[in-house]
Coordinates of C-alpha atoms in Angstrom, one line a residue:
Chain A
M12 CA 106.3 92.0 68.3
I13 CA 109.7 90.9 68.7
V14 CA 111.4 93.9 70.8
A15 CA 115.1 94.9 70.0
E16 CA 117.5 97.1 70.9
R17 CA 120.4 98.4 69.0
K18 CA 124.0 97.2 70.4
P19 CA 126.3 99.7 71.9
I20 CA 128.2 101.8 69.0
S21 CA 131.6 100.6 70.5
E22 CA 130.5 97.1 70.0
I23 CA 129.4 97.9 66.2
L24 CA 132.5 99.9 65.6
D25 CA 134.5 96.9 67.1
M26 CA 132.9 94.6 64.7
I27 CA 134.0 96.4 61.5
K28 CA 137.0 98.0 62.4
D29 CA 138.6 96.3 59.7
Y30 CA 136.3 97.2 56.8
H31 CA 135.8 100.3 54.8
R32 CA 132.6 99.7 52.8
I33 CA 129.6 98.2 54.6
M34 CA 126.0 98.2 54.2
L35 CA 123.5 98.7 56.9
V36 CA 120.1 96.7 56.2
G37 CA 117.1 97.4 58.1
C38 CA 113.9 95.9 58.5
K39 CA 110.3 97.2 58.1
G40 CA 109.0 94.9 60.5
C41 CA 108.9 94.5 64.4
V42 CA 112.1 96.4 65.0
T43 CA 110.7 99.6 62.9
V44 CA 107.7 99.3 65.3
C45 CA 109.9 99.3 68.5
N46 CA 112.4 102.0 67.0
A47 CA 115.4 99.8 66.7
G48 CA 116.3 99.0 63.1
G49 CA 113.8 100.7 61.0
E50 CA 114.7 103.2 57.7
K51 CA 115.1 105.8 60.5
E52 CA 117.7 104.0 63.0
V53 CA 119.6 102.6 59.7
G54 CA 120.0 106.5 58.7
I55 CA 121.2 107.6 62.3
L56 CA 123.5 104.6 62.7
A57 CA 124.9 105.3 59.5
A58 CA 125.9 108.8 60.0
T59 CA 127.1 107.8 63.7
L60 CA 129.6 105.1 62.5
K61 CA 131.0 107.6 59.6
I62 CA 131.2 110.4 62.3
A63 CA 132.9 108.1 64.8
R64 CA 135.3 106.6 62.0
K65 CA 136.0 110.3 60.6
K66 CA 137.2 110.8 64.0
E67 CA 140.1 108.1 64.0
G68 CA 140.9 109.4 60.7
K69 CA 139.5 106.7 58.8
E70 CA 137.0 106.9 56.1
L71 CA 133.7 104.6 56.1
E72 CA 131.8 104.0 53.2
V73 CA 128.1 103.0 54.0
A74 CA 125.3 102.2 52.3
E75 CA 121.8 102.2 53.6
R76 CA 119.0 99.4 52.7
T77 CA 115.7 99.0 54.7
L78 CA 113.9 95.6 53.7
E79 CA 110.4 95.0 54.0
R80 CA 111.3 92.2 56.3
Q81 CA 114.3 90.0 56.8
C82 CA 112.4 87.0 57.9
D83 CA 111.4 86.3 54.2
P84 CA 113.5 85.1 51.8
E85 CA 111.5 86.9 48.8
Y86 CA 112.4 90.1 50.5
I87 CA 116.4 89.1 51.3
E88 CA 116.5 88.7 47.5
Q89 CA 116.3 92.4 46.9
I90 CA 120.1 92.9 47.5
S91 CA 121.4 90.3 46.2
D92 CA 122.7 92.3 43.1
I93 CA 124.9 94.5 45.4
V94 CA 125.8 92.3 48.4
D95 CA 129.1 91.5 46.8
D96 CA 130.0 95.1 46.5
F97 CA 130.3 95.1 50.3
E98 CA 132.9 94.0 52.9
A99 CA 130.6 93.8 55.8
I100 CA 126.8 93.9 56.2
I101 CA 125.3 95.0 59.5
S102 CA 121.7 93.5 60.1
M103 CA 119.4 95.9 61.8
A104 CA 116.8 93.4 62.1
C105 CA 116.1 91.1 65.0
S106 CA 118.7 88.2 65.1
V107 CA 116.5 86.1 62.3
G108 CA 117.6 88.8 59.9
P109 CA 121.5 88.6 60.3
Q110 CA 121.1 84.9 60.2
F111 CA 118.6 84.7 57.0
L112 CA 121.0 86.9 55.4
S113 CA 123.9 84.7 56.2
E114 CA 122.1 81.6 55.2
R115 CA 121.2 83.4 51.6
Y116 CA 124.8 84.8 51.1
P117 CA 127.5 82.3 52.5
D118 CA 130.1 84.5 51.4
A119 CA 129.1 87.6 53.0
L120 CA 130.1 88.6 56.5
V121 CA 127.0 89.4 58.5
F122 CA 127.0 91.3 61.8
P123 CA 123.9 91.7 63.9
G124 CA 123.5 95.5 65.1
L125 CA 120.7 94.8 67.4
N126 CA 120.2 92.7 70.5
T127 CA 117.0 91.2 70.2
K128 CA 115.3 91.4 73.6
F129 CA 111.9 89.5 73.7
M130 CA 108.3 89.1 72.6
G131 CA 106.2 91.8 73.8
G132 CA 104.3 95.1 73.3
A133 CA 104.5 98.8 74.1
L134 CA 103.1 100.0 77.5
A135 CA 103.8 103.7 76.6
H136 CA 106.0 105.5 74.2
G137 CA 109.4 103.8 74.4
V138 CA 108.5 101.4 76.9
W139 CA 108.1 97.7 75.8
A140 CA 107.6 94.6 78.1
E141 CA 108.2 90.9 77.6
R142 CA 104.5 89.0 77.5
C143 CA 105.7 85.5 75.7
Q144 CA 108.6 83.2 75.7
G145 CA 107.2 80.9 72.9
C146 CA 106.6 78.0 74.8
G147 CA 104.6 76.7 72.1
T148 CA 101.3 75.8 74.1
C149 CA 99.7 79.0 75.2
I150 CA 97.5 78.8 78.6
V151 CA 97.3 82.5 79.6
H152 CA 93.6 81.6 79.7
L153 CA 93.8 79.7 82.8
F154 CA 95.7 82.7 84.4
G155 CA 93.6 85.3 83.9
G156 CA 95.2 86.6 80.4
Y157 CA 98.5 86.8 82.3
C158 CA 101.5 84.5 81.4
P159 CA 103.1 83.0 84.7
I160 CA 105.8 81.2 82.5
T161 CA 107.1 84.4 81.1
R162 CA 106.6 87.0 83.7
C163 CA 106.9 85.2 86.9
S164 CA 110.7 85.2 87.3
K165 CA 110.7 81.6 88.4
S166 CA 108.0 80.7 85.7
L167 CA 106.3 79.2 88.5
L168 CA 102.7 77.7 87.5
N169 CA 101.6 77.3 91.0
G170 CA 102.8 80.8 92.5
P171 CA 103.0 83.2 94.3
C172 CA 106.0 82.3 95.9
G173 CA 107.1 83.6 99.6
G174 CA 108.9 86.6 98.2
S175 CA 105.9 88.4 96.8
S176 CA 105.5 91.6 98.3
N177 CA 103.0 94.4 97.7
G178 CA 102.1 93.5 94.6
R179 CA 106.1 93.2 93.5
C180 CA 108.4 90.5 92.3
E181 CA 111.4 89.8 95.0
I182 CA 113.7 90.4 92.2
D183 CA 113.2 93.9 91.8
K184 CA 110.5 96.2 93.1
D185 CA 110.0 97.6 89.8
I186 CA 108.8 94.1 88.3
D187 CA 105.0 93.3 89.2
C188 CA 104.5 90.1 90.7
V189 CA 102.1 88.1 88.1
W190 CA 100.9 86.0 90.4
H191 CA 99.2 89.0 92.6
L192 CA 97.9 90.3 89.5
I193 CA 96.6 87.0 88.7
V194 CA 95.1 86.5 91.8
E195 CA 93.6 89.5 92.1
K196 CA 91.7 89.1 88.3
L197 CA 90.5 85.8 88.9
T198 CA 89.0 87.0 92.4
R199 CA 87.6 89.9 90.7
Q200 CA 86.1 87.6 88.2
G201 CA 84.9 84.9 90.6
K202 CA 87.4 82.3 88.8
L203 CA 89.9 81.7 91.6
S204 CA 88.8 78.2 91.5
N205 CA 91.3 77.9 88.2
I206 CA 94.1 78.3 90.4
L207 CA 93.0 76.1 93.7
S208 CA 94.2 73.0 92.3
V209 CA 97.7 71.9 91.4
Q210 CA 98.7 72.8 87.8
P211 CA 100.8 69.8 86.9
P212 CA 104.4 70.2 85.2
K213 CA 104.5 71.7 82.1
D214 CA 105.4 69.4 79.1
W215 CA 108.3 71.4 77.6
T216 CA 108.7 69.5 74.2
T217 CA 106.6 72.3 72.8
S218 CA 109.3 74.7 73.8
R219 CA 113.0 75.2 72.8
D220 CA 113.6 72.2 75.2
G221 CA 112.0 70.1 72.3
G222 CA 114.9 71.0 69.9
P223 CA 114.9 73.9 67.2
R224 CA 111.2 74.3 66.2
K225 CA 109.7 74.5 62.9
V226 CA 106.2 75.0 61.6
V227 CA 104.9 73.2 58.6
R228 CA 101.5 74.4 57.1
E229 CA 100.7 71.2 55.0
D230 CA 97.7 73.2 53.4
L231 CA 100.5 76.3 52.3
A232 CA 103.8 74.3 51.9
Chain B
M30 CA 104.0 55.3 108.3
K31 CA 104.4 56.7 104.9
S32 CA 108.7 56.9 105.6
E33 CA 111.2 56.2 107.8
S34 CA 111.5 59.5 109.1
K35 CA 112.5 60.1 112.9
L36 CA 110.4 63.3 112.2
E37 CA 107.3 61.4 111.4
K38 CA 107.7 59.0 113.9
I39 CA 107.8 62.1 116.6
L40 CA 105.0 63.9 115.0
N41 CA 102.8 60.9 114.9
A42 CA 103.3 60.2 118.6
G43 CA 102.0 63.5 119.2
H44 CA 105.2 65.2 120.5
F45 CA 105.7 68.8 119.9
A46 CA 108.7 68.7 117.4
V47 CA 111.6 70.8 117.2
T48 CA 113.7 71.1 114.0
G49 CA 117.1 73.0 113.2
E50 CA 118.7 74.1 110.0
C51 CA 122.2 74.0 109.2
G52 CA 123.7 76.0 106.3
P53 CA 126.8 74.2 104.6
P54 CA 130.2 75.7 104.5
R55 CA 131.8 77.7 101.2
G56 CA 134.1 74.8 101.0
A57 CA 134.6 71.5 101.3
D58 CA 135.7 71.1 104.8
P59 CA 133.4 68.9 106.1
E60 CA 134.4 70.0 109.9
A61 CA 132.1 72.9 109.4
I62 CA 129.1 70.7 109.5
R63 CA 130.3 68.4 112.1
K64 CA 131.1 71.7 114.6
K65 CA 127.4 72.9 114.0
A66 CA 126.5 69.2 114.3
K67 CA 127.7 69.1 117.7
Y68 CA 125.5 72.1 118.6
L69 CA 122.8 70.6 117.3
K70 CA 122.9 66.9 118.7
G71 CA 120.1 65.9 121.2
M72 CA 118.5 69.4 120.9
V73 CA 116.5 69.0 117.7
D74 CA 114.7 66.0 116.2
M75 CA 115.8 67.1 112.4
V76 CA 118.3 69.5 111.1
N77 CA 117.4 70.9 107.5
V78 CA 120.5 71.4 105.5
T79 CA 120.1 74.1 103.0
D80 CA 120.7 74.1 99.5
N81 CA 122.6 76.8 98.0
Q82 CA 120.4 79.3 100.1
T83 CA 120.0 82.9 98.9
A84 CA 121.5 81.6 95.8
V85 CA 124.8 81.5 96.9
V86 CA 127.0 78.3 96.3
R87 CA 128.0 76.2 99.1
M88 CA 128.5 72.5 99.7
S89 CA 125.5 70.3 98.2
S90 CA 122.6 69.7 100.6
W91 CA 122.6 66.1 100.3
A92 CA 126.6 66.0 101.2
G93 CA 125.8 68.0 104.2
C94 CA 123.1 65.6 105.1
L95 CA 125.3 63.1 104.8
I96 CA 127.9 64.2 107.0
L97 CA 125.1 65.0 109.9
I98 CA 123.9 61.2 109.2
Q99 CA 127.7 60.4 110.2
E100 CA 127.4 62.4 113.5
G101 CA 124.2 60.6 114.4
L102 CA 121.4 63.5 113.3
E103 CA 118.6 63.2 111.3
P104 CA 118.9 65.5 108.2
N105 CA 116.4 67.1 106.2
Y106 CA 117.1 67.3 102.3
Q107 CA 116.5 71.0 101.0
M108 CA 116.0 71.0 97.2
V109 CA 115.2 73.8 95.3
C110 CA 113.9 73.9 91.7
R111 CA 115.7 76.8 91.0
D112 CA 119.4 74.6 89.7
R113 CA 118.0 71.4 88.6
N114 CA 115.3 69.7 86.4
R115 CA 113.2 66.9 86.7
L116 CA 116.1 64.4 85.7
A117 CA 118.4 65.8 88.2
M118 CA 116.1 66.0 91.1
Q119 CA 114.7 62.3 90.9
S120 CA 118.1 60.9 90.5
D121 CA 119.2 63.1 93.5
I122 CA 116.3 62.1 95.5
L123 CA 117.1 58.4 94.6
G124 CA 120.8 58.4 95.4
A125 CA 120.0 60.6 98.7
Y126 CA 117.3 57.8 99.9
S127 CA 119.6 55.1 99.0
L128 CA 122.2 56.8 101.5
G129 CA 119.9 57.1 104.5
I130 CA 118.2 60.5 104.0
K131 CA 114.4 60.3 104.7
N132 CA 113.3 63.7 104.6
I133 CA 113.1 66.0 102.0
L134 CA 111.7 69.8 101.6
C135 CA 110.8 71.1 98.7
L136 CA 111.2 74.4 97.8
S137 CA 111.2 76.8 94.5
G138 CA 114.7 78.5 95.8
D139 CA 115.5 82.1 95.7
H140 CA 116.1 83.8 92.5
Q141 CA 119.7 83.9 91.4
R142 CA 119.6 87.5 91.1
F143 CA 120.3 87.5 94.8
G144 CA 123.5 85.1 94.7
D145 CA 127.0 84.9 93.9
H146 CA 126.4 83.7 90.3
P147 CA 123.7 86.1 88.9
G148 CA 124.7 85.2 85.3
A149 CA 123.6 81.8 85.7
K150 CA 120.7 80.6 83.7
N151 CA 118.0 79.1 86.2
V152 CA 115.9 75.7 85.4
Y153 CA 112.6 75.9 87.1
D154 CA 111.6 73.1 84.9
I155 CA 109.0 72.2 87.5
D156 CA 107.9 74.6 90.8
S157 CA 107.6 73.5 94.5
M158 CA 104.3 72.2 94.1
N159 CA 105.1 69.9 91.2
L160 CA 108.4 68.9 93.2
I161 CA 106.3 67.8 96.2
N162 CA 104.0 65.8 94.3
M163 CA 106.9 64.2 92.2
V164 CA 108.1 63.1 95.5
K165 CA 105.0 61.6 96.7
T166 CA 104.2 60.0 93.5
M167 CA 107.7 58.4 93.6
R168 CA 107.1 57.5 97.1
D169 CA 103.5 56.0 97.1
E170 CA 102.8 55.0 93.5
G171 CA 106.9 53.9 93.0
R172 CA 106.5 55.9 89.9
F173 CA 108.8 58.4 88.4
L174 CA 107.3 61.7 86.9
S175 CA 107.3 59.9 83.4
G176 CA 105.1 57.4 84.7
A177 CA 107.8 54.4 84.3
E178 CA 108.3 52.1 87.6
I179 CA 110.9 52.7 90.3
T180 CA 112.4 49.2 91.6
V181 CA 112.9 50.6 95.0
P182 CA 110.8 53.6 95.8
P183 CA 112.5 56.4 98.3
K184 CA 110.3 56.3 101.6
M185 CA 110.9 59.9 102.2
F186 CA 108.7 62.3 104.8
I187 CA 107.7 65.3 102.6
G188 CA 108.4 68.8 103.3
A189 CA 107.5 72.0 101.9
A190 CA 107.7 75.6 103.2
A191 CA 105.0 78.2 103.5
N192 CA 105.3 82.2 104.0
P193 CA 102.2 83.6 105.6
F194 CA 103.8 86.8 105.5
G195 CA 103.9 87.1 101.5
D196 CA 101.6 88.9 99.5
P197 CA 98.5 88.7 98.7
F198 CA 97.5 87.4 102.0
E199 CA 94.2 86.0 101.4
F200 CA 95.8 83.6 99.3
R201 CA 98.4 82.0 101.2
V202 CA 96.1 79.7 102.8
H203 CA 94.9 78.4 99.3
R204 CA 98.5 78.0 98.5
L205 CA 99.2 75.9 101.5
A206 CA 96.2 73.8 100.7
K207 CA 97.5 73.0 97.3
K208 CA 100.8 71.9 98.8
V209 CA 98.7 69.7 101.0
A210 CA 97.1 68.3 98.4
A211 CA 100.4 67.9 96.3
G212 CA 101.4 65.6 99.0
A213 CA 103.2 67.5 101.5
D214 CA 103.5 65.8 104.9
F215 CA 105.1 68.6 107.1
I216 CA 105.1 72.4 106.4
Q217 CA 108.2 74.8 107.7
T218 CA 107.2 78.2 107.8
Q219 CA 108.8 81.7 107.1
C220 CA 110.6 83.3 110.5
I221 CA 107.5 84.4 112.7
Y222 CA 107.9 87.7 113.9
N223 CA 104.3 89.1 113.2
M224 CA 102.5 86.8 115.5
D225 CA 98.7 88.4 114.8
K226 CA 99.1 87.8 111.3
F227 CA 100.4 84.2 111.8
K228 CA 97.6 83.7 114.2
K229 CA 95.2 84.7 111.6
W230 CA 96.7 82.4 108.9
M231 CA 96.9 79.6 111.1
A232 CA 93.0 80.1 111.9
Q233 CA 92.3 80.2 108.2
A234 CA 94.2 76.9 108.0
R235 CA 92.2 75.2 111.1
D236 CA 89.1 76.4 108.9
M237 CA 89.9 74.6 106.2
G238 CA 90.6 71.5 107.9
L239 CA 94.4 71.8 106.9
T240 CA 95.9 71.4 110.2
E241 CA 94.2 67.8 110.5
K242 CA 96.1 66.9 107.0
V243 CA 99.7 68.5 107.6
Y244 CA 101.9 69.2 110.5
I245 CA 102.8 72.6 110.6
L246 CA 106.3 73.6 112.4
A247 CA 106.4 77.4 113.1
G248 CA 109.4 79.1 111.8
V249 CA 111.4 81.0 114.2
T250 CA 115.0 82.8 113.9
P251 CA 116.6 84.9 116.8
M252 CA 118.0 88.3 116.1
K253 CA 121.6 88.6 116.9
S254 CA 121.1 92.3 116.9
L255 CA 119.3 95.3 115.9
G256 CA 121.2 95.6 112.6
M257 CA 119.9 92.1 111.6
A258 CA 116.6 92.9 112.8
R259 CA 116.6 96.2 110.6
Y260 CA 117.9 93.7 107.5
M261 CA 115.4 91.3 107.9
K262 CA 112.7 94.1 108.2
N263 CA 113.9 96.1 105.3
M264 CA 115.8 93.8 102.7
V265 CA 114.8 90.6 102.8
P266 CA 111.5 89.9 100.5
G267 CA 108.5 88.2 102.2
M268 CA 109.5 88.6 105.9
D269 CA 107.4 90.8 108.2
V270 CA 109.3 92.2 111.4
P271 CA 107.0 94.7 113.3
D272 CA 108.4 97.6 115.0
E273 CA 108.2 96.3 118.3
I274 CA 110.9 93.7 117.7
I275 CA 112.9 96.5 116.5
K276 CA 111.9 98.7 119.2
R277 CA 112.8 96.1 122.0
L278 CA 116.1 95.5 120.7
R279 CA 116.8 99.2 120.3
G280 CA 115.7 99.6 123.8
V281 CA 118.9 97.6 125.2
D282 CA 122.5 98.1 125.4
K283 CA 124.1 96.9 121.9
K284 CA 126.2 94.1 123.9
R285 CA 122.8 93.0 125.5
Q286 CA 121.3 92.7 122.0
A287 CA 122.2 89.2 121.5
D288 CA 120.6 88.3 124.9
E289 CA 117.4 89.9 124.0
G290 CA 117.0 88.6 120.7
I291 CA 117.4 84.9 122.2
R292 CA 114.6 86.2 124.7
I293 CA 112.3 87.2 122.2
C294 CA 112.7 84.0 120.3
V295 CA 111.8 81.8 123.6
E296 CA 108.9 84.2 124.3
Q297 CA 107.7 83.6 120.5
I298 CA 108.4 79.6 121.0
Q299 CA 106.3 79.7 123.9
E300 CA 103.4 81.7 122.3
L301 CA 103.6 79.7 119.2
R302 CA 103.4 76.6 121.1
E303 CA 100.0 77.5 122.3
I304 CA 98.5 78.0 118.8
D305 CA 96.3 75.4 117.9
G306 CA 97.6 73.2 115.2
V307 CA 101.1 74.2 115.5
A308 CA 102.9 70.8 115.5
G309 CA 106.3 72.1 116.2
I310 CA 108.6 74.6 115.6
H311 CA 111.4 75.1 113.0
L312 CA 114.6 76.9 114.6
M313 CA 116.6 78.6 112.1
A314 CA 119.7 80.2 114.3
I315 CA 121.5 81.8 111.3
E316 CA 125.2 81.0 111.5
W317 CA 124.5 81.2 115.4
E318 CA 124.1 77.2 116.2
Q319 CA 125.8 77.7 119.3
R320 CA 123.2 79.2 120.9
V321 CA 120.5 76.7 120.0
P322 CA 121.0 74.7 123.1
E323 CA 120.1 77.5 125.3
I324 CA 117.2 78.6 123.4
V325 CA 115.8 74.9 123.3
E326 CA 116.3 74.3 127.0
S327 CA 114.9 77.9 128.0
A328 CA 111.7 77.3 126.0
G329 CA 111.2 73.9 127.9
L330 CA 111.7 71.7 125.2
L331 CA 114.1 69.3 126.3
P332 CA 114.8 66.0 126.6
R333 CA 114.0 65.7 123.1
P334 CA 111.8 62.5 122.7
E335 CA 113.3 59.2 122.2
V336 CA 111.2 57.1 119.3

């Protein structure tokens, strides 16, 4: 899923300081799963913003809507009848949300309520970790099921670097050295030969480096 | 000869090589390099010029190399993958060679988290292994990484780093083998303090036939003080400083710790020289170049060979 985190309240308050009628738009996709922008978080943010504004002696009217997804035009459409009633919209989706809302409603002022962090998964309740950078050419099977591009701090394809110490990354003792994990796993599986020859330079054309990307499925489009 | 490097000539002739290091200044003053060069001239066969080491901005390595050439020293151009993509690397290699730089050390580079610009975007388009192979392809096949032909190929002697003290230990020699397969002509190791572990790693390298294929220069760094030894032990990732070193420095008066550090270093060099497959030493006297002549002389490594 896409993992996101709500922006600090002070930042959100600053974004909407000139407005009195706003709408918070949540998303029932990834950000609901990672407890950042679902119906519940929309409710909490609405209450928090109202209390904060009341303290300043300024009223704030906040409407709450949570869409099935904000990355699909058909759901974005569901607020078309009310969008004009508000001075500002805060999207509580990943960064796709505010962009899709802005594209569909060009006159609306749309603000991001979340910081989109990464593609990853939950390690434990309340803990998420990055697993994919969307390079466009998956090669995790070569590395024991680990992605060195995402999980090595230097994205080395021929690690581990000299800074690997006791299974930890040189940049932070809380970060696993993914190359240590790769070596251990492949040794256990008897597949160390996978990484004994030099992995050639990555072709980044399928990544963001090849320019903004698009997927077109001829059979569906 | 694969290159026009003086280091290659010295190693090919069977001499025990001595290489040094020079960290460029945090400013545009060439005198800082010239001053260090004076201490190193005649003492070492080649001088590495670091490339924004520890991710702190300094004068560029290639510029430092050119100043060393003006001073009559043979430079080794360090290049890290952190700051440049494959285009920038290849053009810098061509430029460096065109101005007389004949050695290169291919490194991944310290992560910018440690440096003075932690907010920088890192590159790591290719890694050190790919960089080694890229320079080899440029030199031996006269081709860019893209396959396109190079009009005048850069005939550089290709170096790589190895850290026998990084984890997982058993994989370290395999990584060395990969660097050799990628095209490394010589290796400069991380600073060695844990001699037993280094010997074990060298034995693995010999068993795999690697010492027949690549020149291994053993890295040494003299300790200036007990404080430095503690810092190296506890703060520098991938550094293995045994307690005996700490104890020895602690055992002498604070004013004599520097001399003790030099003594330890000379003993280490003598011990390293006896190890089968060690082709030389890489002496990294960090901001302590003025003590290099004393170390090299005490270790019996003078005069340096003329080739």
